[in-house]
Amino acid sequence: MTNPRETSPSGNARPESTPPETETGFVTTRREGRVAVITLNRPEALNAITIAMAAELARVVRALEVDDSVGCLLIRGEGRHFCAGADIKEAIPVAFPRTLTGNYLADLGTLGECRKPVVAVVSGAALGGGCELALMCDMILADETARFGLPEIRLGTMPGAGGTQRLPQAIGKARAMEMALTGRPMDAAEAQSAGLLTRIVPAGRLQDEAMALARSIAEASLPAAMAIKEAIAVTPDGLTQGLRLERRLFHALYATADRREGMEAFSEKRTAVFQHK
Ligand code: DAK
């Protein structure tokens, strides 16, 4: 699960071996019987997701989905945090036209399309795209340190990987609106009472309990498990349209000065000053 890495001139760590061009080494997998464990492995940046990492995650998920020896996926973050969202520093220079031509960050949605059961194991921050990744999963197990939030508004932007669609489904419109419009995160207890979590597990036991849960699912009949997931996860007709609209609105915000100011302010560790344009 370890990846020898070096630091590039841009400050992003890269694998020092010679993996395929597009492989970052920031998404690792390991197998335990029929359970596949996916680890977001960039703890120095709280597992923030770069464009290349999103592509790698998508590739991994697609490969596991068609692997008959895998019955359940488990996704976790290396270190103290699940994932602090998309990499804000990488996003600063991204221009609006490129968001459209490159369908910017669309790969992050692949986990939400996986037809096999997926369990999220959350410690620490699950913010922005990290919260959205957890929302794409079928179950979320969290420890007491977990916090879930959609802070994009503070960056002058908005959720783009399903947060505006799946969070209201999970916890209701009123609470989701407050979270997305203020950026205020929920702690584990609030997330549990809001119905976001399968359960809270003491930190020292989280990985083992998640593995036990994933193993019990993976050992069941795969066709039955996939059929059950499909039936329970059936969503109102609007989800596909909603996800598309959200993504395009998210891309459109890359044309605003406020989005750039918000992201620059984060990277410069100061408060953003928005001009509302
Ligand atoms: N991006 C880049 N670097 C990050 C980062 C992020 N999201 N989060 C943390 N880091 C870096 C910090 O800059 C810091 O780096 P150095 O200063 O050491 O170089 C290092 O990780 C440690 O972070 P902190 O020093 O900030 O640690 P703290 O414990 O003080 O604070 C925190 C933890 C989680 C509260 C804080 O790091 C934080 O607020 N992070 C940003 C959270 C956030 O705003 N996330 C939303 C990002 S926007 C889409 C798909 C996805 C998305 C959009 C569209 N499509 C499908 C279209 C997603 C968008 C987002 O997620």
Coordinates of C-alpha atoms and ligand atoms in Angstrom, one line a residue:
M1 CA 0.0 0.0 0.0
T2 CA 3.0 2.3 0.2
N3 CA 4.2 4.2 -2.8
P4 CA 7.7 5.6 -3.0
R5 CA 7.2 9.2 -4.0
E6 CA 9.1 12.3 -4.8
T7 CA 8.1 15.9 -4.9
S8 CA 7.7 17.6 -8.2
P9 CA 8.7 21.3 -8.7
S10 CA 5.1 22.2 -8.3
G11 CA 5.1 20.7 -4.8
N12 CA 2.9 17.8 -5.8
A13 CA 4.4 14.5 -4.7
R14 CA 4.8 12.0 -7.5
P15 CA 5.7 8.3 -7.7
E16 CA 9.4 7.8 -8.4
S17 CA 9.0 4.4 -10.1
T18 CA 7.9 4.3 -13.7
P19 CA 4.2 3.7 -13.6
P20 CA 2.0 4.5 -16.7
E21 CA 2.0 8.3 -17.4
T22 CA -1.4 8.9 -15.9
E23 CA -0.9 6.9 -12.7
T24 CA -0.4 9.2 -9.6
G25 CA 0.2 6.6 -6.9
F26 CA -2.2 8.6 -4.8
V27 CA -5.0 6.0 -5.1
T28 CA -4.0 2.6 -3.9
T29 CA -5.9 -0.7 -3.7
R30 CA -5.5 -3.8 -1.7
R31 CA -7.6 -7.0 -1.5
E32 CA -8.8 -8.9 1.5
G33 CA -10.7 -11.9 0.2
R34 CA -13.6 -10.5 -1.9
V35 CA -13.3 -7.0 -0.4
A36 CA -11.3 -4.4 -2.3
V37 CA -10.0 -1.5 -0.2
I38 CA -9.4 1.7 -2.1
T39 CA -7.2 4.2 -0.2
L40 CA -7.0 7.9 -1.1
N41 CA -3.3 8.2 -0.3
R42 CA -2.2 11.8 -0.2
P43 CA -2.3 12.5 3.5
E44 CA 0.1 15.5 3.3
A45 CA -2.7 17.4 1.5
L46 CA -5.5 15.7 3.5
N47 CA -6.1 13.5 0.5
A48 CA -7.3 16.4 -1.7
I49 CA -8.1 15.1 -5.1
T50 CA -6.2 16.3 -8.2
I51 CA -7.5 15.8 -11.8
A52 CA -5.1 12.9 -12.3
M53 CA -6.2 11.4 -9.0
A54 CA -9.8 11.6 -10.0
A55 CA -9.0 9.8 -13.3
E56 CA -7.1 7.1 -11.4
L57 CA -10.0 6.6 -8.9
A58 CA -12.4 6.2 -11.9
R59 CA -10.1 3.6 -13.5
V60 CA -9.8 1.7 -10.3
V61 CA -13.5 1.7 -9.7
R62 CA -14.3 0.6 -13.2
A63 CA -11.8 -2.3 -13.0
L64 CA -13.1 -3.5 -9.6
E65 CA -16.7 -3.3 -10.9
V66 CA -16.0 -5.9 -13.6
D67 CA -13.8 -8.1 -11.5
D68 CA -15.9 -11.1 -10.5
S69 CA -13.7 -11.9 -7.5
V70 CA -14.7 -8.6 -5.9
G71 CA -18.0 -8.4 -4.0
C72 CA -17.7 -5.1 -2.1
L73 CA -15.6 -2.0 -2.3
L74 CA -14.5 0.0 0.7
I75 CA -13.0 3.5 0.4
R76 CA -10.9 5.2 3.0
G77 CA -8.4 8.0 3.4
E78 CA -4.8 7.6 4.5
G79 CA -4.0 9.5 7.7
R80 CA -6.3 11.4 9.9
H81 CA -8.7 12.6 7.2
F82 CA -11.0 11.0 4.7
C83 CA -10.7 13.7 2.0
A84 CA -10.7 17.5 2.0
G85 CA -12.2 17.7 -1.5
A86 CA -10.8 18.7 -4.8
D87 CA -7.3 20.1 -4.9
I88 CA -8.0 23.9 -4.6
K89 CA -4.4 24.9 -5.5
E90 CA -4.5 22.9 -8.7
A91 CA -7.9 24.5 -9.5
I92 CA -6.8 28.2 -9.2
P93 CA -5.6 28.6 -12.8
V94 CA -8.3 26.5 -14.3
A95 CA -10.2 28.7 -16.8
F96 CA -13.9 28.3 -17.7
P97 CA -13.4 27.1 -21.3
R98 CA -11.2 24.3 -20.0
T99 CA -13.8 23.1 -17.5
L100 CA -16.1 22.6 -20.5
T101 CA -13.7 21.1 -23.0
G102 CA -12.1 18.8 -20.3
N103 CA -15.4 18.1 -18.5
Y104 CA -13.4 19.2 -15.4
L105 CA -13.4 16.7 -12.5
A106 CA -16.2 14.6 -14.1
D107 CA -14.2 11.5 -13.3
L108 CA -15.0 12.0 -9.6
G109 CA -18.6 10.9 -10.3
T110 CA -17.6 7.4 -11.4
L111 CA -17.8 6.0 -7.8
G112 CA -21.5 7.0 -7.8
E113 CA -22.1 4.9 -10.9
C114 CA -20.6 1.7 -9.4
R115 CA -23.1 -1.1 -9.3
K116 CA -21.4 -3.1 -6.6
P117 CA -21.9 -2.1 -2.9
V118 CA -19.5 0.5 -1.6
V119 CA -18.8 1.4 2.0
A120 CA -17.1 4.7 3.0
V121 CA -14.9 4.7 6.1
V122 CA -14.7 8.3 7.3
S123 CA -12.3 9.8 9.9
G124 CA -11.7 13.5 10.1
A125 CA -12.6 15.8 7.2
A126 CA -15.0 14.7 4.5
L127 CA -15.4 18.1 2.9
G128 CA -16.5 19.3 -0.5
G129 CA -15.7 16.6 -3.1
G130 CA -14.7 14.4 -0.1
C131 CA -18.2 14.7 1.4
E132 CA -19.6 14.1 -2.1
L133 CA -17.5 10.9 -2.5
A134 CA -18.9 9.6 0.8
L135 CA -22.4 10.5 -0.3
M136 CA -21.9 8.4 -3.5
C137 CA -21.3 5.3 -1.2
D138 CA -24.1 3.0 0.0
M139 CA -23.1 3.1 3.6
I140 CA -20.9 5.5 5.6
L141 CA -19.1 4.3 8.8
A142 CA -17.5 7.1 10.7
D143 CA -15.6 7.7 13.9
E144 CA -16.1 10.5 16.4
T145 CA -13.6 12.7 14.5
A146 CA -15.6 12.7 11.3
R147 CA -17.0 15.9 9.9
F148 CA -19.0 16.4 6.8
G149 CA -19.5 19.6 4.9
L150 CA -19.9 21.4 1.6
P151 CA -17.6 24.5 2.1
E152 CA -17.4 25.4 -1.6
I153 CA -19.4 28.6 -1.1
R154 CA -16.5 30.0 0.9
L155 CA -14.4 29.5 -2.2
G156 CA -16.8 31.4 -4.3
T157 CA -17.9 28.2 -5.9
M158 CA -20.4 25.3 -5.4
P159 CA -20.5 21.6 -5.0
G160 CA -20.0 19.8 -8.3
A161 CA -20.0 16.0 -7.7
G162 CA -23.5 15.4 -6.5
G163 CA -23.6 17.3 -3.2
T164 CA -26.6 19.5 -4.2
Q165 CA -28.5 16.4 -5.3
R166 CA -27.5 13.6 -2.8
L167 CA -27.2 15.6 0.4
P168 CA -30.9 16.8 0.3
Q169 CA -31.9 13.2 -0.5
A170 CA -29.9 12.0 2.5
I171 CA -30.8 14.6 5.2
G172 CA -33.6 16.7 3.7
K173 CA -33.7 20.0 1.9
A174 CA -33.7 22.3 4.9
R175 CA -30.5 21.0 6.5
A176 CA -28.8 20.5 3.1
M177 CA -29.6 24.1 2.1
E178 CA -28.0 25.4 5.4
M179 CA -24.9 23.3 4.9
A180 CA -24.4 24.3 1.2
L181 CA -25.2 28.0 1.6
T182 CA -23.1 28.5 4.8
G183 CA -20.4 25.9 4.4
R184 CA -21.0 24.9 8.0
P185 CA -19.9 21.3 8.6
M186 CA -21.7 18.6 10.6
D187 CA -19.9 16.6 13.2
A188 CA -20.3 12.9 13.5
A189 CA -23.1 13.0 16.0
E190 CA -25.1 15.5 13.9
A191 CA -24.5 13.5 10.8
Q192 CA -25.7 10.4 12.6
S193 CA -28.9 12.1 13.8
A194 CA -29.5 13.5 10.4
G195 CA -29.5 10.0 8.9
L196 CA -26.2 10.4 6.9
L197 CA -24.4 7.6 8.7
T198 CA -24.8 3.8 9.0
R199 CA -23.1 4.2 12.4
I200 CA -20.4 5.8 14.5
V201 CA -17.6 3.5 15.6
P202 CA -14.9 4.3 18.1
A203 CA -11.8 5.4 16.2
G204 CA -9.6 2.5 17.2
R205 CA -12.2 0.0 15.8
L206 CA -13.3 1.8 12.7
Q207 CA -11.2 0.0 10.1
D208 CA -11.9 -3.5 11.6
E209 CA -15.7 -2.9 11.8
A210 CA -15.8 -1.5 8.3
M211 CA -13.9 -4.5 7.0
A212 CA -16.2 -6.9 8.9
L213 CA -19.2 -5.2 7.3
A214 CA -17.7 -5.2 3.9
R215 CA -16.8 -8.9 4.2
S216 CA -20.3 -9.9 5.2
I217 CA -21.6 -8.1 2.1
A218 CA -18.9 -9.5 -0.1
E219 CA -19.5 -13.1 0.9
A220 CA -23.2 -12.9 0.0
S221 CA -24.5 -13.7 -3.5
L222 CA -23.1 -10.9 -5.7
P223 CA -26.1 -10.9 -8.1
A224 CA -28.4 -10.6 -5.1
A225 CA -26.3 -7.8 -3.5
M226 CA -26.2 -5.9 -6.8
A227 CA -29.9 -6.3 -7.4
I228 CA -30.6 -5.0 -3.8
K229 CA -28.3 -2.0 -4.3
E230 CA -30.0 -1.1 -7.6
A231 CA -33.5 -1.4 -6.0
I232 CA -32.7 0.6 -2.9
A233 CA -30.6 3.2 -4.6
V234 CA -33.3 3.9 -7.3
T235 CA -33.6 7.6 -7.3
P236 CA -36.2 10.1 -8.4
D237 CA -36.1 10.6 -12.2
G238 CA -34.4 14.0 -11.7
L239 CA -31.1 12.8 -10.4
T240 CA -29.3 12.4 -13.8
Q241 CA -30.6 15.8 -14.9
G242 CA -29.7 17.3 -11.5
L243 CA -26.2 16.0 -11.6
R244 CA -25.7 17.4 -15.1
L245 CA -27.1 20.8 -14.2
E246 CA -25.0 20.9 -11.1
R247 CA -21.8 20.1 -13.0
R248 CA -22.5 22.8 -15.6
L249 CA -23.3 25.4 -13.0
F250 CA -20.1 24.4 -11.2
H251 CA -18.2 24.9 -14.4
A252 CA -19.8 28.2 -15.1
L253 CA -18.6 29.6 -11.8
Y254 CA -15.1 29.2 -13.1
A255 CA -15.9 32.3 -15.2
T256 CA -16.4 34.4 -12.0
A257 CA -13.7 36.6 -10.3
D258 CA -15.1 35.5 -6.9
R259 CA -14.2 31.8 -7.6
R260 CA -10.6 32.7 -8.3
E261 CA -10.4 35.0 -5.3
G262 CA -11.9 32.4 -3.0
M263 CA -9.4 29.7 -4.1
E264 CA -6.4 32.1 -4.0
A265 CA -7.4 33.2 -0.5
F266 CA -7.4 29.6 0.6
S267 CA -4.0 28.9 -0.8
E268 CA -2.7 32.2 0.7
K269 CA -4.3 31.4 4.1
R270 CA -6.4 34.6 4.2
T271 CA -10.1 35.5 4.2
A272 CA -11.6 35.9 0.8
V273 CA -12.9 39.3 -0.2
F274 CA -15.8 38.7 -2.7
Q275 CA -16.8 41.4 -5.3
H276 CA -20.0 39.5 -6.2
K277 CA -19.0 39.1 -9.8
Ligands
DAK1 N1 -6.9 21.4 -1.7 C1 -5.5 21.6 -1.7 N2 -4.8 21.6 -0.6 C2 -5.5 21.3 0.6 C3 -6.9 21.1 0.6 C4 -7.6 21.1 -0.6 N3 -8.9 20.9 -0.7 N4 -7.2 20.9 1.9 C5 -6.1 21.0 2.6 N5 -5.1 21.2 1.8 C6 -3.7 21.4 2.2 C7 -3.5 22.7 3.0 O1 -3.3 23.8 2.0 C8 -2.2 22.4 3.7 O2 -1.1 22.5 2.9 P1 0.3 23.2 3.3 O3 -0.1 24.6 3.8 O4 0.8 22.3 4.4 O5 1.1 23.2 2.1 C9 -2.4 20.9 4.1 O6 -3.3 20.4 3.2 C10 -3.0 20.8 5.5 O7 -4.2 21.5 5.6 P2 -4.4 22.6 6.7 O8 -3.2 23.2 7.2 O9 -5.5 23.6 6.2 O10 -5.1 21.7 7.9 P3 -6.0 22.2 9.0 O11 -6.1 21.0 10.0 O12 -5.7 23.5 9.6 O13 -7.5 22.4 8.3 C11 -9.3 21.7 6.8 C12 -8.1 21.3 7.8 C13 -9.9 20.5 6.2 C14 -10.4 22.4 7.6 C15 -8.7 22.7 5.8 O14 -7.5 22.1 5.2 C16 -9.7 23.1 4.7 O15 -10.6 23.9 4.9 N6 -9.5 22.5 3.5 C17 -10.2 22.9 2.3 C18 -11.6 22.2 2.4 C19 -12.5 22.7 1.2 O16 -12.7 23.9 1.0 N7 -12.8 21.7 0.3 C20 -13.6 22.0 -0.9 C21 -12.7 22.0 -2.1 S1 -13.6 22.3 -3.6 C22 -16.7 18.2 -9.4 C23 -16.1 17.3 -8.6 C24 -15.6 17.7 -7.4 C25 -15.7 19.0 -7.0 C26 -16.2 19.9 -7.8 C27 -16.7 19.5 -9.1 N8 -17.2 17.8 -10.7 C28 -17.6 16.4 -10.9 C29 -17.5 18.8 -11.7 C30 -15.1 19.3 -5.7 C31 -14.8 20.6 -5.3 C32 -14.2 20.7 -4.0 O17 -14.0 19.8 -3.2

